[in-house]
Amino acid sequence: MNTLLVVDDEKSVRYSFERIFEHYYNVLTAEDGKSAIEVLDSNIDDIDVIFLDVRMPGMNGIEALKKIREKTINIPVIIMTAFSDSNIAIEAMREGAF
């Protein structure tokens, strides 16, 4: 079964992803960038895609994306945000996100 990693500080967003995809994918979650890196380190060979929020306390999504890319370039990362900002989108794409 394919595995998704959902990283968002909003519990309701993580829960929604789990409910939507649980019958089709193994869904792992993390509440911030630091936790995402820990989950990635433990599951790097299993994760097929990462959904990553931009605005989170502590390590934000762009910082987490940079650390993810230090570890692997093969896992697609999809950036999510409730706040539209073209500069963030450009920076995320430069770091290899979608």
PDB file of N, CA and C in Angstrom:
ATOM      1  N   MET A   1       0.847  -1.178   0.000  1.00  0.00           N
ATOM      2  CA  MET A   1       0.000   0.000   0.000  1.00  0.00           C
ATOM      3  C   MET A   1       0.889   1.238   0.000  1.00  0.00           C
ATOM      4  N   ASN A   2       0.555   2.209  -0.813  1.00  0.00           N
ATOM      5  CA  ASN A   2       1.306   3.469  -0.873  1.00  0.00           C
ATOM      6  C   ASN A   2       1.098   4.265   0.408  1.00  0.00           C
ATOM      7  N   THR A   3       2.088   5.095   0.725  1.00  0.00           N
ATOM      8  CA  THR A   3       2.059   5.850   1.974  1.00  0.00           C
ATOM      9  C   THR A   3       2.147   7.341   1.715  1.00  0.00           C
ATOM     10  N   LEU A   4       1.264   8.094   2.388  1.00  0.00           N
ATOM     11  CA  LEU A   4       1.260   9.553   2.338  1.00  0.00           C
ATOM     12  C   LEU A   4       1.714  10.080   3.689  1.00  0.00           C
ATOM     13  N   LEU A   5       2.452  11.177   3.665  1.00  0.00           N
ATOM     14  CA  LEU A   5       2.775  11.900   4.896  1.00  0.00           C
ATOM     15  C   LEU A   5       2.088  13.256   4.803  1.00  0.00           C
ATOM     16  N   VAL A   6       1.226  13.538   5.760  1.00  0.00           N
ATOM     17  CA  VAL A   6       0.494  14.806   5.808  1.00  0.00           C
ATOM     18  C   VAL A   6       1.042  15.612   6.975  1.00  0.00           C
ATOM     19  N   VAL A   7       1.541  16.817   6.669  1.00  0.00           N
ATOM     20  CA  VAL A   7       2.152  17.675   7.688  1.00  0.00           C
ATOM     21  C   VAL A   7       1.358  18.967   7.767  1.00  0.00           C
ATOM     22  N   ASP A   8       0.676  19.164   8.883  1.00  0.00           N
ATOM     23  CA  ASP A   8      -0.132  20.368   9.073  1.00  0.00           C
ATOM     24  C   ASP A   8      -0.335  20.566  10.567  1.00  0.00           C
ATOM     25  N   ASP A   9      -0.259  21.800  11.031  1.00  0.00           N
ATOM     26  CA  ASP A   9      -0.453  22.071  12.449  1.00  0.00           C
ATOM     27  C   ASP A   9      -1.921  22.022  12.856  1.00  0.00           C
ATOM     28  N   GLU A  10      -2.825  22.013  11.884  1.00  0.00           N
ATOM     29  CA  GLU A  10      -4.255  21.934  12.175  1.00  0.00           C
ATOM     30  C   GLU A  10      -4.678  20.471  12.251  1.00  0.00           C
ATOM     31  N   LYS A  11      -5.106  20.054  13.425  1.00  0.00           N
ATOM     32  CA  LYS A  11      -5.525  18.668  13.629  1.00  0.00           C
ATOM     33  C   LYS A  11      -6.652  18.279  12.673  1.00  0.00           C
ATOM     34  N   SER A  12      -7.575  19.204  12.409  1.00  0.00           N
ATOM     35  CA  SER A  12      -8.709  18.904  11.534  1.00  0.00           C
ATOM     36  C   SER A  12      -8.261  18.610  10.102  1.00  0.00           C
ATOM     37  N   VAL A  13      -7.206  19.256   9.650  1.00  0.00           N
ATOM     38  CA  VAL A  13      -6.682  18.998   8.308  1.00  0.00           C
ATOM     39  C   VAL A  13      -6.066  17.612   8.257  1.00  0.00           C
ATOM     40  N   ARG A  14      -5.260  17.284   9.258  1.00  0.00           N
ATOM     41  CA  ARG A  14      -4.664  15.939   9.305  1.00  0.00           C
ATOM     42  C   ARG A  14      -5.747  14.873   9.362  1.00  0.00           C
ATOM     43  N   TYR A  15      -6.750  15.090  10.180  1.00  0.00           N
ATOM     44  CA  TYR A  15      -7.855  14.144  10.319  1.00  0.00           C
ATOM     45  C   TYR A  15      -8.597  13.983   8.987  1.00  0.00           C
ATOM     46  N   SER A  16      -8.839  15.085   8.308  1.00  0.00           N
ATOM     47  CA  SER A  16      -9.549  15.021   7.021  1.00  0.00           C
ATOM     48  C   SER A  16      -8.775  14.192   6.002  1.00  0.00           C
ATOM     49  N   PHE A  17      -7.479  14.408   5.909  1.00  0.00           N
ATOM     50  CA  PHE A  17      -6.655  13.615   4.991  1.00  0.00           C
ATOM     51  C   PHE A  17      -6.730  12.130   5.348  1.00  0.00           C
ATOM     52  N   GLU A  18      -6.645  11.837   6.643  1.00  0.00           N
ATOM     53  CA  GLU A  18      -6.719  10.435   7.065  1.00  0.00           C
ATOM     54  C   GLU A  18      -8.038   9.809   6.634  1.00  0.00           C
ATOM     55  N   ARG A  19      -9.145  10.494   6.852  1.00  0.00           N
ATOM     56  CA  ARG A  19     -10.464   9.946   6.518  1.00  0.00           C
ATOM     57  C   ARG A  19     -10.662   9.823   5.008  1.00  0.00           C
ATOM     58  N   ILE A  20     -10.183  10.778   4.258  1.00  0.00           N
ATOM     59  CA  ILE A  20     -10.354  10.754   2.797  1.00  0.00           C
ATOM     60  C   ILE A  20      -9.544   9.626   2.172  1.00  0.00           C
ATOM     61  N   PHE A  21      -8.317   9.426   2.636  1.00  0.00           N
ATOM     62  CA  PHE A  21      -7.400   8.510   1.958  1.00  0.00           C
ATOM     63  C   PHE A  21      -7.179   7.168   2.650  1.00  0.00           C
ATOM     64  N   GLU A  22      -7.735   6.951   3.838  1.00  0.00           N
ATOM     65  CA  GLU A  22      -7.392   5.778   4.632  1.00  0.00           C
ATOM     66  C   GLU A  22      -7.707   4.439   3.955  1.00  0.00           C
ATOM     67  N   HIS A  23      -8.670   4.409   3.061  1.00  0.00           N
ATOM     68  CA  HIS A  23      -9.022   3.148   2.398  1.00  0.00           C
ATOM     69  C   HIS A  23      -8.112   2.841   1.216  1.00  0.00           C
ATOM     70  N   TYR A  24      -7.339   3.813   0.799  1.00  0.00           N
ATOM     71  CA  TYR A  24      -6.500   3.659  -0.381  1.00  0.00           C
ATOM     72  C   TYR A  24      -5.004   3.747  -0.089  1.00  0.00           C
ATOM     73  N   TYR A  25      -4.670   4.425   1.003  1.00  0.00           N
ATOM     74  CA  TYR A  25      -3.268   4.682   1.324  1.00  0.00           C
ATOM     75  C   TYR A  25      -3.029   4.505   2.820  1.00  0.00           C
ATOM     76  N   ASN A  26      -1.797   4.239   3.171  1.00  0.00           N
ATOM     77  CA  ASN A  26      -1.360   4.325   4.547  1.00  0.00           C
ATOM     78  C   ASN A  26      -1.059   5.805   4.785  1.00  0.00           C
ATOM     79  N   VAL A  27      -1.709   6.425   5.758  1.00  0.00           N
ATOM     80  CA  VAL A  27      -1.549   7.858   5.991  1.00  0.00           C
ATOM     81  C   VAL A  27      -0.798   8.089   7.296  1.00  0.00           C
ATOM     82  N   LEU A  28       0.365   8.721   7.180  1.00  0.00           N
ATOM     83  CA  LEU A  28       1.144   9.143   8.335  1.00  0.00           C
ATOM     84  C   LEU A  28       0.934  10.641   8.511  1.00  0.00           C
ATOM     85  N   THR A  29       1.005  11.118   9.740  1.00  0.00           N
ATOM     86  CA  THR A  29       0.803  12.551   9.966  1.00  0.00           C
ATOM     87  C   THR A  29       1.884  13.110  10.885  1.00  0.00           C
ATOM     88  N   ALA A  30       2.063  14.417  10.771  1.00  0.00           N
ATOM     89  CA  ALA A  30       2.964  15.166  11.652  1.00  0.00           C
ATOM     90  C   ALA A  30       2.383  16.559  11.834  1.00  0.00           C
ATOM     91  N   GLU A  31       2.562  17.123  13.038  1.00  0.00           N
ATOM     92  CA  GLU A  31       1.949  18.428  13.314  1.00  0.00           C
ATOM     93  C   GLU A  31       2.853  19.617  13.045  1.00  0.00           C
ATOM     94  N   ASP A  32       4.118  19.364  12.692  1.00  0.00           N
ATOM     95  CA  ASP A  32       5.020  20.474  12.377  1.00  0.00           C
ATOM     96  C   ASP A  32       6.215  19.938  11.595  1.00  0.00           C
ATOM     97  N   GLY A  33       7.069  20.845  11.163  1.00  0.00           N
ATOM     98  CA  GLY A  33       8.217  20.454  10.351  1.00  0.00           C
ATOM     99  C   GLY A  33       9.177  19.522  11.062  1.00  0.00           C
ATOM    100  N   LYS A  34       9.443  19.783  12.331  1.00  0.00           N
ATOM    101  CA  LYS A  34      10.358  18.926  13.093  1.00  0.00           C
ATOM    102  C   LYS A  34       9.823  17.506  13.173  1.00  0.00           C
ATOM    103  N   SER A  35       8.553  17.357  13.485  1.00  0.00           N
ATOM    104  CA  SER A  35       7.941  16.026  13.548  1.00  0.00           C
ATOM    105  C   SER A  35       7.939  15.360  12.181  1.00  0.00           C
ATOM    106  N   ALA A  36       7.752  16.150  11.130  1.00  0.00           N
ATOM    107  CA  ALA A  36       7.758  15.603   9.767  1.00  0.00           C
ATOM    108  C   ALA A  36       9.103  14.961   9.442  1.00  0.00           C
ATOM    109  N   ILE A  37      10.188  15.625   9.828  1.00  0.00           N
ATOM    110  CA  ILE A  37      11.527  15.086   9.570  1.00  0.00           C
ATOM    111  C   ILE A  37      11.727  13.787  10.344  1.00  0.00           C
ATOM    112  N   GLU A  38      11.235  13.735  11.569  1.00  0.00           N
ATOM    113  CA  GLU A  38      11.341  12.510  12.364  1.00  0.00           C
ATOM    114  C   GLU A  38      10.561  11.363  11.709  1.00  0.00           C
ATOM    115  N   VAL A  39       9.338  11.647  11.247  1.00  0.00           N
ATOM    116  CA  VAL A  39       8.533  10.618  10.577  1.00  0.00           C
ATOM    117  C   VAL A  39       9.217  10.189   9.283  1.00  0.00           C
ATOM    118  N   LEU A  40       9.740  11.153   8.537  1.00  0.00           N
ATOM    119  CA  LEU A  40      10.444  10.834   7.296  1.00  0.00           C
ATOM    120  C   LEU A  40      11.646   9.934   7.569  1.00  0.00           C
ATOM    121  N   ASP A  41      12.431  10.272   8.574  1.00  0.00           N
ATOM    122  CA  ASP A  41      13.616   9.471   8.897  1.00  0.00           C
ATOM    123  C   ASP A  41      13.247   8.023   9.218  1.00  0.00           C
ATOM    124  N   SER A  42      12.116   7.820   9.873  1.00  0.00           N
ATOM    125  CA  SER A  42      11.687   6.475  10.252  1.00  0.00           C
ATOM    126  C   SER A  42      11.020   5.704   9.116  1.00  0.00           C
ATOM    127  N   ASN A  43      10.588   6.422   8.067  1.00  0.00           N
ATOM    128  CA  ASN A  43       9.793   5.792   7.010  1.00  0.00           C
ATOM    129  C   ASN A  43      10.247   6.180   5.610  1.00  0.00           C
ATOM    130  N   ILE A  44      11.481   6.595   5.452  1.00  0.00           N
ATOM    131  CA  ILE A  44      11.935   7.180   4.189  1.00  0.00           C
ATOM    132  C   ILE A  44      11.752   6.244   2.988  1.00  0.00           C
ATOM    133  N   ASP A  45      11.857   4.949   3.197  1.00  0.00           N
ATOM    134  CA  ASP A  45      11.708   4.013   2.081  1.00  0.00           C
ATOM    135  C   ASP A  45      10.252   3.710   1.754  1.00  0.00           C
ATOM    136  N   ASP A  46       9.325   4.140   2.604  1.00  0.00           N
ATOM    137  CA  ASP A  46       7.911   3.816   2.414  1.00  0.00           C
ATOM    138  C   ASP A  46       7.070   4.991   1.925  1.00  0.00           C
ATOM    139  N   ILE A  47       7.487   6.221   2.207  1.00  0.00           N
ATOM    140  CA  ILE A  47       6.667   7.392   1.878  1.00  0.00           C
ATOM    141  C   ILE A  47       6.713   7.661   0.381  1.00  0.00           C
ATOM    142  N   ASP A  48       5.531   7.791  -0.222  1.00  0.00           N
ATOM    143  CA  ASP A  48       5.410   8.019  -1.659  1.00  0.00           C
ATOM    144  C   ASP A  48       5.134   9.480  -2.021  1.00  0.00           C
ATOM    145  N   VAL A  49       4.519  10.215  -1.116  1.00  0.00           N
ATOM    146  CA  VAL A  49       4.240  11.639  -1.361  1.00  0.00           C
ATOM    147  C   VAL A  49       4.046  12.334  -0.014  1.00  0.00           C
ATOM    148  N   ILE A  50       4.436  13.616   0.025  1.00  0.00           N
ATOM    149  CA  ILE A  50       4.290  14.424   1.238  1.00  0.00           C
ATOM    150  C   ILE A  50       3.417  15.631   0.920  1.00  0.00           C
ATOM    151  N   PHE A  51       2.380  15.830   1.737  1.00  0.00           N
ATOM    152  CA  PHE A  51       1.563  17.038   1.681  1.00  0.00           C
ATOM    153  C   PHE A  51       2.036  17.910   2.832  1.00  0.00           C
ATOM    154  N   LEU A  52       2.526  19.107   2.522  1.00  0.00           N
ATOM    155  CA  LEU A  52       3.239  19.921   3.507  1.00  0.00           C
ATOM    156  C   LEU A  52       2.650  21.326   3.595  1.00  0.00           C
ATOM    157  N   ASP A  53       2.147  21.660   4.773  1.00  0.00           N
ATOM    158  CA  ASP A  53       1.638  23.009   5.025  1.00  0.00           C
ATOM    159  C   ASP A  53       2.810  23.980   5.093  1.00  0.00           C
ATOM    160  N   VAL A  54       2.581  25.213   4.677  1.00  0.00           N
ATOM    161  CA  VAL A  54       3.640  26.219   4.691  1.00  0.00           C
ATOM    162  C   VAL A  54       3.759  26.881   6.057  1.00  0.00           C
ATOM    163  N   ARG A  55       2.641  27.307   6.604  1.00  0.00           N
ATOM    164  CA  ARG A  55       2.676  28.085   7.841  1.00  0.00           C
ATOM    165  C   ARG A  55       2.392  27.196   9.043  1.00  0.00           C
ATOM    166  N   MET A  56       3.452  26.935   9.788  1.00  0.00           N
ATOM    167  CA  MET A  56       3.355  26.126  11.002  1.00  0.00           C
ATOM    168  C   MET A  56       4.292  26.723  12.034  1.00  0.00           C
ATOM    169  N   PRO A  57       3.973  26.548  13.318  1.00  0.00           N
ATOM    170  CA  PRO A  57       4.890  27.035  14.358  1.00  0.00           C
ATOM    171  C   PRO A  57       6.176  26.222  14.366  1.00  0.00           C
ATOM    172  N   GLY A  58       7.217  26.822  14.893  1.00  0.00           N
ATOM    173  CA  GLY A  58       8.515  26.130  14.922  1.00  0.00           C
ATOM    174  C   GLY A  58       9.102  26.108  13.528  1.00  0.00           C
ATOM    175  N   MET A  59       9.383  24.930  13.020  1.00  0.00           N
ATOM    176  CA  MET A  59       9.933  24.786  11.674  1.00  0.00           C
ATOM    177  C   MET A  59       8.798  24.881  10.657  1.00  0.00           C
ATOM    178  N   ASN A  60       8.802  25.936   9.837  1.00  0.00           N
ATOM    179  CA  ASN A  60       7.731  26.096   8.857  1.00  0.00           C
ATOM    180  C   ASN A  60       7.925  25.150   7.666  1.00  0.00           C
ATOM    181  N   GLY A  61       6.981  25.166   6.742  1.00  0.00           N
ATOM    182  CA  GLY A  61       7.010  24.245   5.622  1.00  0.00           C
ATOM    183  C   GLY A  61       8.198  24.408   4.688  1.00  0.00           C
ATOM    184  N   ILE A  62       8.618  25.639   4.442  1.00  0.00           N
ATOM    185  CA  ILE A  62       9.757  25.868   3.548  1.00  0.00           C
ATOM    186  C   ILE A  62      11.040  25.335   4.192  1.00  0.00           C
ATOM    187  N   GLU A  63      11.210  25.585   5.484  1.00  0.00           N
ATOM    188  CA  GLU A  63      12.380  25.048   6.184  1.00  0.00           C
ATOM    189  C   GLU A  63      12.354  23.514   6.172  1.00  0.00           C
ATOM    190  N   ALA A  64      11.191  22.939   6.417  1.00  0.00           N
ATOM    191  CA  ALA A  64      11.057  21.475   6.392  1.00  0.00           C
ATOM    192  C   ALA A  64      11.341  20.939   4.997  1.00  0.00           C
ATOM    193  N   LEU A  65      10.856  21.626   3.971  1.00  0.00           N
ATOM    194  CA  LEU A  65      11.093  21.203   2.588  1.00  0.00           C
ATOM    195  C   LEU A  65      12.588  21.153   2.293  1.00  0.00           C
ATOM    196  N   LYS A  66      13.319  22.146   2.737  1.00  0.00           N
ATOM    197  CA  LYS A  66      14.776  22.157   2.521  1.00  0.00           C
ATOM    198  C   LYS A  66      15.436  20.956   3.194  1.00  0.00           C
ATOM    199  N   LYS A  67      15.011  20.628   4.411  1.00  0.00           N
ATOM    200  CA  LYS A  67      15.577  19.467   5.112  1.00  0.00           C
ATOM    201  C   LYS A  67      15.167  18.161   4.430  1.00  0.00           C
ATOM    202  N   ILE A  68      13.928  18.104   3.941  1.00  0.00           N
ATOM    203  CA  ILE A  68      13.468  16.919   3.208  1.00  0.00           C
ATOM    204  C   ILE A  68      14.334  16.719   1.975  1.00  0.00           C
ATOM    205  N   ARG A  69      14.610  17.790   1.253  1.00  0.00           N
ATOM    206  CA  ARG A  69      15.402  17.691   0.027  1.00  0.00           C
ATOM    207  C   ARG A  69      16.862  17.333   0.314  1.00  0.00           C
ATOM    208  N   GLU A  70      17.353  17.635   1.508  1.00  0.00           N
ATOM    209  CA  GLU A  70      18.698  17.185   1.886  1.00  0.00           C
ATOM    210  C   GLU A  70      18.731  15.668   2.026  1.00  0.00           C
ATOM    211  N   LYS A  71      17.604  15.074   2.385  1.00  0.00           N
ATOM    212  CA  LYS A  71      17.521  13.639   2.614  1.00  0.00           C
ATOM    213  C   LYS A  71      17.115  12.864   1.367  1.00  0.00           C
ATOM    214  N   THR A  72      16.247  13.444   0.548  1.00  0.00           N
ATOM    215  CA  THR A  72      15.750  12.754  -0.646  1.00  0.00           C
ATOM    216  C   THR A  72      15.199  13.755  -1.655  1.00  0.00           C
ATOM    217  N   ILE A  73      15.441  13.473  -2.909  1.00  0.00           N
ATOM    218  CA  ILE A  73      14.826  14.277  -3.965  1.00  0.00           C
ATOM    219  C   ILE A  73      13.752  13.476  -4.678  1.00  0.00           C
ATOM    220  N   ASN A  74      13.593  12.215  -4.295  1.00  0.00           N
ATOM    221  CA  ASN A  74      12.686  11.326  -5.009  1.00  0.00           C
ATOM    222  C   ASN A  74      11.239  11.383  -4.551  1.00  0.00           C
ATOM    223  N   ILE A  75      10.980  11.863  -3.362  1.00  0.00           N
ATOM    224  CA  ILE A  75       9.608  11.906  -2.857  1.00  0.00           C
ATOM    225  C   ILE A  75       8.966  13.222  -3.275  1.00  0.00           C
ATOM    226  N   PRO A  76       7.854  13.155  -4.031  1.00  0.00           N
ATOM    227  CA  PRO A  76       7.160  14.392  -4.390  1.00  0.00           C
ATOM    228  C   PRO A  76       6.609  15.084  -3.138  1.00  0.00           C
ATOM    229  N   VAL A  77       6.737  16.406  -3.108  1.00  0.00           N
ATOM    230  CA  VAL A  77       6.213  17.209  -2.004  1.00  0.00           C
ATOM    231  C   VAL A  77       5.213  18.199  -2.582  1.00  0.00           C
ATOM    232  N   ILE A  78       3.999  18.159  -2.048  1.00  0.00           N
ATOM    233  CA  ILE A  78       2.946  19.078  -2.470  1.00  0.00           C
ATOM    234  C   ILE A  78       2.752  20.080  -1.340  1.00  0.00           C
ATOM    235  N   ILE A  79       2.981  21.342  -1.650  1.00  0.00           N
ATOM    236  CA  ILE A  79       2.836  22.415  -0.666  1.00  0.00           C
ATOM    237  C   ILE A  79       1.367  22.821  -0.567  1.00  0.00           C
ATOM    238  N   MET A  80       0.908  22.995   0.668  1.00  0.00           N
ATOM    239  CA  MET A  80      -0.470  23.438   0.918  1.00  0.00           C
ATOM    240  C   MET A  80      -0.418  24.688   1.791  1.00  0.00           C
ATOM    241  N   THR A  81      -1.344  25.585   1.544  1.00  0.00           N
ATOM    242  CA  THR A  81      -1.464  26.741   2.422  1.00  0.00           C
ATOM    243  C   THR A  81      -2.839  27.366   2.257  1.00  0.00           C
ATOM    244  N   ALA A  82      -3.346  27.920   3.345  1.00  0.00           N
ATOM    245  CA  ALA A  82      -4.601  28.652   3.300  1.00  0.00           C
ATOM    246  C   ALA A  82      -4.349  30.106   2.930  1.00  0.00           C
ATOM    247  N   PHE A  83      -3.078  30.490   2.875  1.00  0.00           N
ATOM    248  CA  PHE A  83      -2.701  31.864   2.585  1.00  0.00           C
ATOM    249  C   PHE A  83      -1.979  31.917   1.250  1.00  0.00           C
ATOM    250  N   SER A  84      -2.518  32.641   0.316  1.00  0.00           N
ATOM    251  CA  SER A  84      -1.925  32.729  -1.010  1.00  0.00           C
ATOM    252  C   SER A  84      -0.801  33.755  -1.015  1.00  0.00           C
ATOM    253  N   ASP A  85       0.368  33.321  -1.439  1.00  0.00           N
ATOM    254  CA  ASP A  85       1.514  34.207  -1.526  1.00  0.00           C
ATOM    255  C   ASP A  85       2.411  33.682  -2.638  1.00  0.00           C
ATOM    256  N   SER A  86       2.523  34.448  -3.717  1.00  0.00           N
ATOM    257  CA  SER A  86       3.301  33.968  -4.862  1.00  0.00           C
ATOM    258  C   SER A  86       4.778  33.791  -4.522  1.00  0.00           C
ATOM    259  N   ASN A  87       5.308  34.585  -3.601  1.00  0.00           N
ATOM    260  CA  ASN A  87       6.717  34.428  -3.220  1.00  0.00           C
ATOM    261  C   ASN A  87       6.966  33.081  -2.547  1.00  0.00           C
ATOM    262  N   ILE A  88       6.030  32.655  -1.709  1.00  0.00           N
ATOM    263  CA  ILE A  88       6.160  31.350  -1.062  1.00  0.00           C
ATOM    264  C   ILE A  88       6.073  30.248  -2.113  1.00  0.00           C
ATOM    265  N   ALA A  89       5.155  30.380  -3.058  1.00  0.00           N
ATOM    266  CA  ALA A  89       5.010  29.381  -4.114  1.00  0.00           C
ATOM    267  C   ALA A  89       6.297  29.297  -4.947  1.00  0.00           C
ATOM    268  N   ILE A  90       6.865  30.406  -5.275  1.00  0.00           N
ATOM    269  CA  ILE A  90       8.107  30.426  -6.064  1.00  0.00           C
ATOM    270  C   ILE A  90       9.237  29.776  -5.287  1.00  0.00           C
ATOM    271  N   GLU A  91       9.379  30.127  -4.009  1.00  0.00           N
ATOM    272  CA  GLU A  91      10.432  29.533  -3.194  1.00  0.00           C
ATOM    273  C   GLU A  91      10.238  28.028  -3.060  1.00  0.00           C
ATOM    274  N   ALA A  92       9.003  27.593  -2.853  1.00  0.00           N
ATOM    275  CA  ALA A  92       8.712  26.159  -2.728  1.00  0.00           C
ATOM    276  C   ALA A  92       9.068  25.418  -4.024  1.00  0.00           C
ATOM    277  N   MET A  93       8.731  25.991  -5.150  1.00  0.00           N
ATOM    278  CA  MET A  93       9.057  25.353  -6.427  1.00  0.00           C
ATOM    279  C   MET A  93      10.560  25.302  -6.647  1.00  0.00           C
ATOM    280  N   ARG A  94      11.277  26.335  -6.234  1.00  0.00           N
ATOM    281  CA  ARG A  94      12.737  26.314  -6.338  1.00  0.00           C
ATOM    282  C   ARG A  94      13.350  25.172  -5.527  1.00  0.00           C
ATOM    283  N   GLU A  95      12.675  24.841  -4.424  1.00  0.00           N
ATOM    284  CA  GLU A  95      13.149  23.756  -3.571  1.00  0.00           C
ATOM    285  C   GLU A  95      12.630  22.389  -4.019  1.00  0.00           C
ATOM    286  N   GLY A  96      11.876  22.360  -5.130  1.00  0.00           N
ATOM    287  CA  GLY A  96      11.441  21.086  -5.685  1.00  0.00           C
ATOM    288  C   GLY A  96      10.049  20.643  -5.307  1.00  0.00           C
ATOM    289  N   ALA A  97       9.226  21.549  -4.811  1.00  0.00           N
ATOM    290  CA  ALA A  97       7.842  21.194  -4.438  1.00  0.00           C
ATOM    291  C   ALA A  97       6.905  21.462  -5.615  1.00  0.00           C
ATOM    292  N   PHE A  98       5.691  20.948  -5.437  1.00  0.00           N
ATOM    293  CA  PHE A  98       4.618  21.176  -6.418  1.00  0.00           C
ATOM    294  C   PHE A  98       3.595  22.097  -5.834  1.00  0.00           C
TER     295      PHE A  98
END
